[in-house]
Short mmCIF file of C-alpha atoms in Angstrom, two decimals:
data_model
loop_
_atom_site.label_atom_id
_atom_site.label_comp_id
_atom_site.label_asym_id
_atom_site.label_seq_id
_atom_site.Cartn_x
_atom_site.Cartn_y
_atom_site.Cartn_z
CA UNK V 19 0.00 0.00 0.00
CA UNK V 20 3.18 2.51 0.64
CA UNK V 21 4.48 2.03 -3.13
CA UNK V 22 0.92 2.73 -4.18
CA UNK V 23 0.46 5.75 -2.38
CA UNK V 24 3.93 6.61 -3.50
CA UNK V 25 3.53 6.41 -6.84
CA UNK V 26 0.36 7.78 -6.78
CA UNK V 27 2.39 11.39 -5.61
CA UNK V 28 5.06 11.11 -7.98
CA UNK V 29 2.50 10.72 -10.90
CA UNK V 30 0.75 13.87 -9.56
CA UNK V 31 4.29 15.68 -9.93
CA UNK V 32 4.19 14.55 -13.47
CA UNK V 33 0.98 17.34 -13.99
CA UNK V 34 2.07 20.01 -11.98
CA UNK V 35 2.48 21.90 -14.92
CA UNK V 36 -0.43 21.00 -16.36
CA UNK V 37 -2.14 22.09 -13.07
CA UNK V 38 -0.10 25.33 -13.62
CA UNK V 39 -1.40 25.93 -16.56
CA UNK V 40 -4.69 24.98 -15.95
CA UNK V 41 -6.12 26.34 -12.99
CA UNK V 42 -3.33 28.11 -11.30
CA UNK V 43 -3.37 25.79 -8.82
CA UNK V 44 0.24 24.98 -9.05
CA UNK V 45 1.31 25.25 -5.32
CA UNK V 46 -1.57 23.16 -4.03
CA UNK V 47 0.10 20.32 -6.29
CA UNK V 48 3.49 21.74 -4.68
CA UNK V 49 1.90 20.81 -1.04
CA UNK V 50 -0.10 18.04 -1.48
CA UNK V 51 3.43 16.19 -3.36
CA UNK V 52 5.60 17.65 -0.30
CA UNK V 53 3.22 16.36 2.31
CA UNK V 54 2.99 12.85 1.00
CA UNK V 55 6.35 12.54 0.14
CA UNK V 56 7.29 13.53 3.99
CA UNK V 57 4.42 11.43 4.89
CA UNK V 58 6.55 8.18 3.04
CA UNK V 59 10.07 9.38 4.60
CA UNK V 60 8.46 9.37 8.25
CA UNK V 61 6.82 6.07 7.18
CA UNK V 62 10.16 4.88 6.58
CA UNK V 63 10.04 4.59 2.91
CA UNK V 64 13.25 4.04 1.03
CA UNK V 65 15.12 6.94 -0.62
CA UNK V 66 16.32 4.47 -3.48
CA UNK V 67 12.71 3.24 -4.02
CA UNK V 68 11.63 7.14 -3.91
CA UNK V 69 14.06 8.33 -6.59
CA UNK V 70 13.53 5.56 -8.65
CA UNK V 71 10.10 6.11 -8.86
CA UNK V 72 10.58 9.51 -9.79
CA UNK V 73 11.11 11.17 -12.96
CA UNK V 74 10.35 14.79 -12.82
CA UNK V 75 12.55 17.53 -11.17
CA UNK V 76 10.18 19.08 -8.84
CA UNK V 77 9.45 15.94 -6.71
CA UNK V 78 12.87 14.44 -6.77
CA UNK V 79 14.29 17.99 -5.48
CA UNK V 80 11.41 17.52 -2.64
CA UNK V 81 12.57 13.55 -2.23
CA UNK V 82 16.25 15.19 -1.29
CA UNK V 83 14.91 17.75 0.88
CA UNK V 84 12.60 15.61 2.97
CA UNK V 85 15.55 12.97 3.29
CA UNK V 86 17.29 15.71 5.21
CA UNK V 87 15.17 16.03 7.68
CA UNK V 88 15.28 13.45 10.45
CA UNK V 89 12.83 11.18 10.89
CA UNK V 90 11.01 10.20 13.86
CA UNK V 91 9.22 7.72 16.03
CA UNK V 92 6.16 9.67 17.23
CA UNK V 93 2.92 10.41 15.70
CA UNK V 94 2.89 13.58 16.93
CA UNK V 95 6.23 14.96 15.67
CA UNK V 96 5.67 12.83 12.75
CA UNK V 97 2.49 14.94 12.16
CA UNK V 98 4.50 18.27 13.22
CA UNK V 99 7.15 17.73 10.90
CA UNK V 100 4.62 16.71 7.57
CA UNK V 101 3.22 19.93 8.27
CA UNK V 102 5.91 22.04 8.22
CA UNK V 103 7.52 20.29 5.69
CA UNK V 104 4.43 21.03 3.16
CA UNK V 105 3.79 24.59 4.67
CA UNK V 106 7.19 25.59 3.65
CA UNK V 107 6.68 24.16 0.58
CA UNK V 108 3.63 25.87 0.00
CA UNK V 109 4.89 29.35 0.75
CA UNK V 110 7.94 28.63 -0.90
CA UNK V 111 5.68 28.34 -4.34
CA UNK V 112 3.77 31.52 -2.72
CA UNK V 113 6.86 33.60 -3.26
CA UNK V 114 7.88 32.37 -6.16
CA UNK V 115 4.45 32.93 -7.98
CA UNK V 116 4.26 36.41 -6.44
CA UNK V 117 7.86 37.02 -8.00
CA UNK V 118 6.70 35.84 -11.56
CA UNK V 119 3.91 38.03 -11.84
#
């Protein structure tokens, strides 16, 4: 079920331009991709199986990012940590898109 959901967020990365393009919703698809791909590195996922899995830019750049942070045993932090992880992510795009306009 963890390679499922897994691949299931790297194949979103695959239309975030799309999504960009379409609806402006670009840093939505920027969180949602961070959060689950925290969500795998807390779950213990395997940054091999991650990378391999991956074939666009944006989500293996977020792969090596949430493979720096530590992970952790707790639900709690675990839940802390996803959070940030895809807020910063989130207003990271927020700058960027405020820059490009």
């Amino acid at each position: 079920m963890k390679v499922l959901t897994l691949i299931a967020a790297l194949t979103l990365s695959t239309s975030i331009q799309a999504e960009e393009s379409k609806s402006g919703d670009m840093c939505e698809s920027v969180e949602g991709l961070a959060r689950t791909i925290m969500t795998q590195r807390q779950k213990g996922a395997s940054l091999l199986k991650m990378m391999k899995l991956s074939e666009i830019a944006v989500s293996r750049l977020l792969i090596k990012k949430a493979f720096e942070e530590s992970r952790y045993n707790t639900k709690s932090i675990q839940d802390r940590i996803i959070n940030e992880f895809a807020n910063n992510w989130y207003a990271a795009c927020l700058s960027n898109e405020a820059k490009d306009k």
